[in-house]
Amino acid sequence: GELSGPKGFQLQPKKPFSDARLSDDRNRILATYLNRGYLNAEVNATVQRNQSDPLHVDVTFAVAERQLVQVSQVTYVGREQTRLSMIQNTARIRPKTPMKRGDLLEAESRLFALNIFDWSKVGPKRPITDQTDEAAVVRVHESSRNEIAYGFGFDVAHRGGNVPSGSVAVPGLPPVDLQNHEIAPSEATYAGPRGSIEFSRRNMRGLGETASTFFLVSRLDQQIVLSYTQPQVIGSQWSSITSFSGERTTENPLYAAQLGTGSFQIEHLISRKKDTRLQLRYRFNKTYLTDLLVPELVLPQDRDVRLSTISGAIIRDTRDNLLDAHRGTYATVNLGLTPTALGSSATFAKLFGQYAYYRTTHSIVFANSVRLGLAKAMAGSFVPTSELFFSGGGTTLRGFPINQAGPQRIVPFCDVLEGESGCVNVTVPVGGRQLFILNSEM
């Protein structure tokens, strides 16, 4: 029939005509039929000059639907260690349903995203001609299950305290701007062996689960990281990741730190089209700081902190590019409860929400973002500095140095700065229990 300007089409009545827009609309119509199981559909477009007005054209799309193709049966090829139920639950191709092109492509993507196959292919067993029923074939090629990476060397270094240059970072606390000063490295030279090894075992139990371990050992830093991922928890549509990590570091002359983290998170994809996810998480974190070169830099309550947090988050992301968005939205809401009853140093609740909107008009990107944060101590407790809110810098308020838009306190750095003798006062952000930031830019 004649194109009358339906929503979503590039060509519209009384609008400029172009061959590119015509091709886009034709492909859109064809894709609609393919994604409904009409795999042999054909769409042709014709353009004729309007008889009464030579400056206008009439566009006609001729559609031949042909037959609807059903899935007669599903055959699985190439699996060796992987359980059949795992592939079935991931591909989600069912007999006696329309053989939709979009479903076939999404099945390929889901299988490949398991990270246990070198490649995956899902499609009809035979080319579609005039048949109304056809078998679907799911082909996979399993990757190597074991992977090991290692490195060994000899380390010679001075202990430095700038990350990045001109600022100082303490675990769990925001970076502090040193106003163009730098921490003087320690006089001693530390030398010793340094080595790391990482081992991963994929597709454990034939269910796509992956276990990995990482070890790093040097004179000033020792780390261990363990993780276990499950793409399908007990055959459900929930995925999970369990991780444990520990570190002891004396690389920074300002402090010695012992850090430990354990977490368990499950995630459910609510909508793949709009990339909407629900996350539920438990996390335990311990930070223990000693040998502070500038004791006033860290408040006494932040030197030995335990956090045991139950939280939930909803995330929706329709941005076209995560790092340089031109259109789409990003929205997230995260609510967490950290009680002393679960082993925390303090009892408090924390809420953080963000909504960002991007739109492009005539090559100009209009970007907007609003952020709201609330943290509240309960039962006469407090909120550790690591859980407070900070602003200032290129990603929040550009008119301020990093983390400097908010309350500050003065900390004297005495005989620890490069090329400075005596004491230099440095402003250290205190943080706040409420946050509201609105950014709008073109």
Coordinates of C-alpha atoms in Angstrom, one line a residue:
G1 CA 0.0 0.0 0.0
E2 CA 1.0 3.7 0.0
L3 CA 3.3 5.0 2.7
S4 CA 1.2 7.5 4.7
G5 CA 3.9 8.5 7.2
P6 CA 3.5 6.0 10.0
K7 CA 5.4 6.5 13.2
G8 CA 9.0 5.4 13.1
F9 CA 9.5 5.7 9.4
Q10 CA 12.2 8.0 7.9
L11 CA 10.0 9.1 5.0
Q12 CA 7.1 11.3 5.9
P13 CA 4.6 13.3 3.8
K14 CA 5.7 16.8 3.0
K15 CA 9.3 16.0 4.1
P16 CA 12.4 15.8 1.9
F17 CA 13.0 12.5 0.0
S18 CA 16.2 10.6 -0.1
D19 CA 17.3 7.1 -1.4
A20 CA 19.0 6.4 2.0
R21 CA 15.7 7.0 3.9
L22 CA 13.8 4.9 1.4
S23 CA 16.3 2.0 1.9
D24 CA 16.0 2.4 5.7
D25 CA 12.2 2.2 5.6
R26 CA 12.3 -0.8 3.3
N27 CA 14.7 -2.6 5.6
R28 CA 12.5 -1.8 8.6
I29 CA 9.4 -3.3 7.0
L30 CA 11.4 -6.4 6.0
A31 CA 12.9 -6.8 9.4
T32 CA 9.4 -6.6 11.0
Y33 CA 8.3 -9.5 8.9
L34 CA 11.5 -11.5 9.6
N35 CA 11.1 -10.9 13.3
R36 CA 7.6 -12.4 13.2
G37 CA 8.5 -15.6 11.4
Y38 CA 7.9 -14.7 7.8
L39 CA 11.5 -15.7 6.7
N40 CA 10.7 -15.7 3.0
A41 CA 9.0 -12.3 2.9
E42 CA 9.9 -9.8 0.2
V43 CA 9.6 -6.0 0.2
N44 CA 10.0 -3.9 -3.0
A45 CA 9.9 -0.1 -3.2
T46 CA 8.9 2.0 -6.2
V47 CA 9.2 5.8 -6.6
Q48 CA 7.1 7.8 -9.1
R49 CA 6.9 11.5 -9.7
N50 CA 3.6 13.0 -8.8
Q51 CA 1.5 13.8 -11.9
S52 CA 0.1 17.0 -10.5
D53 CA 3.3 18.3 -8.8
P54 CA 6.7 17.4 -10.2
L55 CA 8.4 18.5 -7.0
H56 CA 6.8 15.6 -5.2
V57 CA 7.1 11.9 -5.5
D58 CA 4.8 9.0 -4.6
V59 CA 6.5 6.1 -2.7
T60 CA 4.9 2.6 -2.8
F61 CA 6.1 -0.4 -0.8
A62 CA 4.9 -3.8 -2.2
V63 CA 5.0 -6.6 0.4
A64 CA 4.9 -10.3 -0.4
E65 CA 4.4 -11.9 3.1
R66 CA 4.5 -15.6 1.9
Q67 CA 4.3 -18.3 4.5
L68 CA 4.8 -18.2 8.3
V69 CA 7.6 -20.6 9.3
Q70 CA 7.2 -22.6 12.5
V71 CA 9.9 -24.4 14.5
S72 CA 9.3 -28.1 14.0
Q73 CA 12.1 -29.2 16.4
V74 CA 15.4 -28.0 17.9
T75 CA 18.7 -29.8 17.4
Y76 CA 21.8 -29.1 19.4
V77 CA 25.2 -29.7 17.8
G78 CA 28.8 -29.3 19.2
R79 CA 28.3 -29.6 23.0
E80 CA 30.7 -31.9 24.9
Q81 CA 31.0 -30.8 28.5
T82 CA 28.1 -28.3 28.6
R83 CA 24.8 -29.7 29.8
L84 CA 21.9 -29.7 27.4
S85 CA 19.6 -28.0 29.9
M86 CA 22.1 -25.1 30.1
I87 CA 22.1 -24.5 26.3
Q88 CA 18.3 -24.9 26.2
N89 CA 17.7 -22.4 28.9
T90 CA 20.1 -19.9 27.3
A91 CA 19.0 -20.3 23.7
R92 CA 15.2 -20.3 24.5
I93 CA 14.2 -21.6 21.1
R94 CA 10.9 -23.6 21.5
P95 CA 9.2 -26.0 19.0
K96 CA 5.8 -25.1 17.7
T97 CA 6.6 -21.4 17.8
P98 CA 7.3 -18.9 14.9
M99 CA 10.9 -19.0 13.8
K100 CA 11.7 -15.3 14.3
R101 CA 14.9 -13.9 13.0
G102 CA 15.4 -11.7 16.0
D103 CA 15.0 -14.6 18.4
L104 CA 17.6 -16.6 16.5
L105 CA 20.1 -13.7 16.7
E106 CA 19.4 -13.1 20.4
A107 CA 20.0 -16.7 21.1
E108 CA 23.4 -16.5 19.5
S109 CA 24.3 -13.4 21.5
R110 CA 23.2 -15.0 24.8
L111 CA 25.2 -18.2 24.1
F112 CA 28.3 -16.3 23.2
A113 CA 27.9 -14.0 26.3
L114 CA 28.4 -17.1 28.5
N115 CA 32.1 -16.8 27.7
I116 CA 32.4 -20.6 27.3
F117 CA 32.0 -20.9 23.6
D118 CA 34.4 -19.8 20.8
W119 CA 31.4 -19.2 18.6
S120 CA 27.7 -19.9 18.4
K121 CA 25.3 -20.2 15.5
V122 CA 21.5 -20.5 15.6
G123 CA 19.4 -20.8 12.4
P124 CA 17.2 -23.0 10.2
K125 CA 18.5 -26.4 9.3
R126 CA 17.7 -25.9 5.6
P127 CA 17.3 -22.8 3.5
I128 CA 13.7 -21.4 3.6
T129 CA 11.9 -21.9 0.3
D130 CA 8.2 -22.9 0.6
Q131 CA 8.1 -25.0 3.8
T132 CA 6.0 -23.9 6.7
D133 CA 7.9 -26.0 9.3
E134 CA 11.6 -26.2 9.7
A135 CA 14.0 -27.5 12.3
A136 CA 16.2 -25.0 14.2
V137 CA 19.8 -26.0 14.7
V138 CA 21.9 -24.6 17.7
R139 CA 25.6 -25.0 16.9
V140 CA 28.3 -24.2 19.5
H141 CA 32.0 -24.7 19.8
E142 CA 33.3 -25.0 23.4
S143 CA 36.3 -23.0 24.4
S144 CA 39.3 -24.3 26.3
R145 CA 38.2 -24.7 29.9
N146 CA 41.5 -23.9 31.6
E147 CA 43.5 -20.6 31.4
I148 CA 46.6 -19.6 33.3
A149 CA 48.5 -16.4 33.2
Y150 CA 51.6 -15.6 35.2
G151 CA 54.5 -13.1 35.4
F152 CA 57.7 -12.9 37.5
G153 CA 60.3 -10.2 37.9
F154 CA 62.4 -8.1 40.2
D155 CA 61.1 -4.9 41.6
V156 CA 63.3 -1.9 42.6
A157 CA 61.3 1.2 43.8
H158 CA 61.0 4.2 46.1
R159 CA 57.7 4.4 48.0
G160 CA 55.7 7.2 46.5
G161 CA 52.4 8.6 47.7
N162 CA 50.7 10.3 44.7
V163 CA 47.8 8.7 42.8
P164 CA 47.7 10.5 40.4
S165 CA 50.5 13.1 40.7
G166 CA 49.5 16.1 42.7
S167 CA 46.9 14.2 44.8
V168 CA 46.9 11.6 47.5
A169 CA 44.6 8.6 47.9
V170 CA 43.9 6.6 51.0
P171 CA 41.9 3.3 50.8
G172 CA 38.2 4.0 51.3
L173 CA 38.6 7.8 51.3
P174 CA 38.2 10.2 48.4
P175 CA 41.4 11.5 46.7
V176 CA 42.8 14.7 48.3
D177 CA 44.1 17.5 46.0
L178 CA 47.5 18.7 47.3
Q179 CA 47.4 22.0 45.4
N180 CA 50.4 21.3 43.1
H181 CA 52.4 19.6 45.9
E182 CA 53.6 16.0 45.9
I183 CA 54.4 13.6 48.6
A184 CA 58.2 13.1 48.9
P185 CA 59.2 9.4 48.3
S186 CA 60.8 7.6 51.2
E187 CA 64.6 7.6 51.3
A188 CA 64.9 3.8 51.3
T189 CA 65.1 1.8 48.2
Y190 CA 63.0 -1.3 48.3
A191 CA 64.1 -4.3 46.2
G192 CA 62.8 -7.8 45.9
P193 CA 61.1 -10.3 43.7
R194 CA 57.6 -9.7 42.3
G195 CA 55.3 -12.3 40.8
S196 CA 51.7 -12.9 39.9
I197 CA 49.6 -15.9 38.8
E198 CA 46.0 -16.2 37.7
F199 CA 44.1 -19.4 37.0
S200 CA 40.6 -19.7 35.5
R201 CA 38.4 -22.8 35.2
R202 CA 35.5 -22.3 32.8
N203 CA 32.3 -24.2 32.3
M204 CA 32.4 -25.9 35.7
R205 CA 29.8 -28.7 36.2
G206 CA 28.8 -28.1 32.5
L207 CA 26.7 -25.1 33.6
G208 CA 28.8 -22.2 32.3
E209 CA 30.2 -21.4 35.8
T210 CA 33.6 -19.9 36.1
A211 CA 36.1 -20.0 39.0
S212 CA 39.2 -17.9 39.1
T213 CA 42.0 -17.2 41.5
F214 CA 44.6 -14.4 41.4
F215 CA 47.8 -14.0 43.6
L216 CA 50.3 -11.2 43.6
V217 CA 53.3 -11.2 45.9
S218 CA 56.0 -8.5 46.2
R219 CA 57.9 -7.0 49.0
L220 CA 55.5 -4.1 49.5
D221 CA 52.2 -5.6 48.3
Q222 CA 50.4 -8.9 48.6
Q223 CA 47.0 -9.6 47.0
I224 CA 44.6 -12.5 46.6
V225 CA 41.4 -12.5 44.7
L226 CA 38.9 -15.4 44.4
S227 CA 35.7 -15.3 42.3
Y228 CA 32.9 -17.6 41.2
T229 CA 30.3 -16.7 38.6
Q230 CA 27.1 -18.5 37.7
P231 CA 25.1 -17.4 34.6
Q232 CA 22.0 -19.3 35.8
V233 CA 21.4 -19.8 39.5
I234 CA 19.6 -23.2 40.0
G235 CA 18.4 -23.1 36.4
S236 CA 16.7 -19.7 36.8
Q237 CA 17.1 -16.4 34.9
W238 CA 19.2 -15.0 37.7
S239 CA 23.0 -14.8 37.4
S240 CA 25.4 -14.5 40.4
I241 CA 28.9 -13.6 41.3
T242 CA 30.7 -14.4 44.5
S243 CA 34.1 -12.9 45.2
F244 CA 36.6 -12.6 48.0
S245 CA 39.7 -10.4 48.1
G246 CA 42.5 -9.5 50.5
E247 CA 45.4 -7.2 50.3
R248 CA 48.2 -6.0 52.5
T249 CA 50.1 -3.0 51.2
T250 CA 52.9 -0.7 52.3
E251 CA 53.6 0.8 48.9
N252 CA 52.4 4.3 50.0
P253 CA 54.7 6.0 52.6
L254 CA 51.6 7.7 54.2
Y255 CA 50.1 4.4 55.6
A256 CA 50.1 0.7 55.8
A257 CA 46.8 -1.0 54.9
Q258 CA 45.1 -4.3 55.3
L259 CA 42.0 -4.6 53.1
G260 CA 39.5 -7.4 52.8
T261 CA 36.2 -7.7 50.8
G262 CA 33.6 -10.5 50.4
S263 CA 30.5 -10.1 48.3
F264 CA 27.6 -12.1 46.8
Q265 CA 25.4 -10.6 44.1
I266 CA 22.5 -11.9 42.1
E267 CA 21.2 -10.1 39.0
H268 CA 18.1 -10.5 36.9
L269 CA 17.7 -9.0 33.4
I270 CA 14.2 -7.6 33.4
S271 CA 14.3 -6.2 29.9
R272 CA 17.0 -6.9 27.3
K273 CA 15.6 -4.3 24.9
K274 CA 15.8 -1.5 27.4
D275 CA 18.7 -3.1 29.3
T276 CA 16.9 -3.0 32.7
R277 CA 18.5 -5.0 35.5
L278 CA 17.7 -5.8 39.1
Q279 CA 20.6 -6.4 41.5
L280 CA 20.5 -7.8 45.0
R281 CA 23.8 -7.8 46.9
Y282 CA 25.5 -8.5 50.2
R283 CA 29.0 -7.1 50.8
F284 CA 31.4 -7.2 53.7
N285 CA 34.3 -4.8 53.6
K286 CA 37.1 -4.3 56.1
T287 CA 39.7 -1.5 56.0
Y288 CA 42.5 -1.3 58.6
L289 CA 45.0 1.5 58.4
T290 CA 48.2 1.8 60.5
D291 CA 51.6 3.6 60.4
L292 CA 50.0 6.9 59.3
L293 CA 52.6 9.4 58.4
V294 CA 50.1 12.2 58.8
P295 CA 47.7 10.9 61.5
E296 CA 45.3 13.9 61.1
L297 CA 44.6 12.9 57.4
V298 CA 42.3 10.0 58.6
L299 CA 39.8 10.4 61.3
P300 CA 40.1 7.9 64.2
Q301 CA 36.7 6.4 63.3
D302 CA 37.9 5.7 59.7
R303 CA 41.2 3.8 60.6
D304 CA 39.5 0.5 61.4
V305 CA 36.2 0.2 59.6
R306 CA 33.9 -2.8 59.0
L307 CA 31.0 -2.5 56.6
S308 CA 28.4 -5.3 56.3
T309 CA 25.8 -4.1 53.7
I310 CA 22.6 -5.5 52.2
S311 CA 21.6 -3.5 49.1
G312 CA 19.4 -3.6 46.1
A313 CA 19.6 -1.6 42.8
I314 CA 17.6 -1.1 39.6
I315 CA 19.5 0.0 36.5
R316 CA 18.1 1.0 33.2
D317 CA 20.5 2.0 30.4
T318 CA 19.4 2.8 26.8
R319 CA 22.5 5.0 25.9
D320 CA 23.9 4.4 22.4
N321 CA 27.5 4.7 23.8
L322 CA 28.4 4.2 27.4
L323 CA 31.5 6.4 27.2
D324 CA 30.3 9.1 24.8
A325 CA 26.5 9.0 24.7
H326 CA 24.5 10.9 22.0
R327 CA 21.0 9.7 22.8
G328 CA 19.2 7.5 25.3
T329 CA 18.8 7.5 29.1
Y330 CA 20.6 6.1 32.1
A331 CA 18.7 5.6 35.4
T332 CA 19.7 3.9 38.6
V333 CA 18.4 3.7 42.2
N334 CA 20.4 2.0 44.9
L335 CA 19.3 1.5 48.5
G336 CA 21.5 -0.1 51.1
L337 CA 21.3 -0.9 54.8
T338 CA 24.5 -1.4 56.9
P339 CA 23.7 -2.5 60.5
T340 CA 26.0 -3.3 63.4
A341 CA 23.9 -6.5 63.9
L342 CA 25.7 -7.9 60.8
G343 CA 29.2 -7.0 62.0
S344 CA 29.5 -3.4 60.9
S345 CA 31.3 -0.6 62.8
A346 CA 28.2 1.7 62.4
T347 CA 24.5 1.5 61.6
F348 CA 23.2 3.6 58.7
A349 CA 21.1 3.6 55.6
K350 CA 22.1 5.0 52.2
L351 CA 20.1 5.9 49.1
F352 CA 21.5 7.0 45.8
G353 CA 19.7 7.8 42.6
Q354 CA 20.7 9.1 39.2
Y355 CA 18.9 10.0 36.0
A356 CA 20.7 11.1 32.8
Y357 CA 19.1 12.0 29.5
Y358 CA 20.9 12.5 26.1
R359 CA 19.4 13.9 22.9
T360 CA 21.0 14.9 19.6
T361 CA 19.5 17.7 17.5
H362 CA 21.3 18.9 14.4
S363 CA 24.6 17.4 15.5
I364 CA 24.4 19.1 18.9
V365 CA 24.2 16.8 22.0
F366 CA 21.9 18.0 24.8
A367 CA 23.0 16.1 28.0
N368 CA 21.3 16.3 31.4
S369 CA 22.0 14.5 34.6
V370 CA 20.5 14.7 38.1
R371 CA 21.9 12.9 41.1
L372 CA 20.4 12.6 44.6
G373 CA 22.0 11.0 47.6
L374 CA 20.9 10.5 51.2
A375 CA 22.7 8.8 54.1
K376 CA 21.3 8.6 57.6
A377 CA 22.9 7.2 60.7
M378 CA 20.6 5.3 63.0
A379 CA 20.6 4.2 66.6
G380 CA 22.9 6.9 67.7
S381 CA 25.6 5.7 65.3
F382 CA 27.6 7.5 62.5
V383 CA 28.2 7.3 58.8
P384 CA 31.9 6.4 57.9
T385 CA 33.6 8.9 55.7
S386 CA 33.9 6.3 52.9
E387 CA 30.1 6.2 52.7
L388 CA 29.5 9.9 52.6
F389 CA 29.0 12.0 49.4
F390 CA 31.5 14.2 47.7
S391 CA 31.4 16.6 44.7
G392 CA 33.7 18.8 42.7
G393 CA 35.8 18.0 39.7
G394 CA 35.3 17.2 36.0
T395 CA 32.5 14.6 36.5
T396 CA 30.4 16.6 39.0
L397 CA 31.0 20.3 39.4
R398 CA 33.7 21.6 37.1
G399 CA 34.2 24.9 38.8
F400 CA 35.8 23.2 41.8
P401 CA 38.9 21.0 42.3
I402 CA 38.3 17.3 42.9
N403 CA 36.0 16.7 45.9
Q404 CA 36.4 20.4 47.0
A405 CA 32.7 21.4 46.6
G406 CA 31.6 20.8 50.1
P407 CA 32.7 21.1 53.7
Q408 CA 36.5 21.0 54.3
R409 CA 38.9 20.6 57.2
I410 CA 42.5 21.7 57.5
V411 CA 45.3 19.1 57.9
P412 CA 48.9 20.2 58.3
F413 CA 51.4 18.2 56.2
C414 CA 54.7 18.7 58.0
D415 CA 58.0 17.7 56.3
V416 CA 56.4 15.2 54.0
L417 CA 55.9 17.2 50.8
E418 CA 58.4 17.2 48.0
G419 CA 60.7 20.3 48.2
E420 CA 58.9 21.7 51.2
S421 CA 60.1 22.1 54.8
G422 CA 57.9 22.9 57.7
C423 CA 54.1 22.5 57.6
V424 CA 51.8 23.1 54.7
N425 CA 48.0 23.3 55.4
V426 CA 46.0 21.1 53.0
T427 CA 42.2 21.2 52.8
V428 CA 40.7 17.7 53.2
P429 CA 37.1 17.1 52.2
V430 CA 34.8 16.1 55.0
G431 CA 31.9 14.8 52.9
G432 CA 28.2 15.2 53.4
R433 CA 25.1 13.1 54.2
Q434 CA 23.0 14.7 51.4
L435 CA 23.9 15.2 47.8
F436 CA 22.0 17.0 44.9
I437 CA 23.7 17.7 41.6
L438 CA 22.1 18.9 38.4
N439 CA 24.2 19.0 35.3
S440 CA 23.0 20.4 32.0
E441 CA 25.2 21.0 29.0
M442 CA 25.3 21.2 25.2

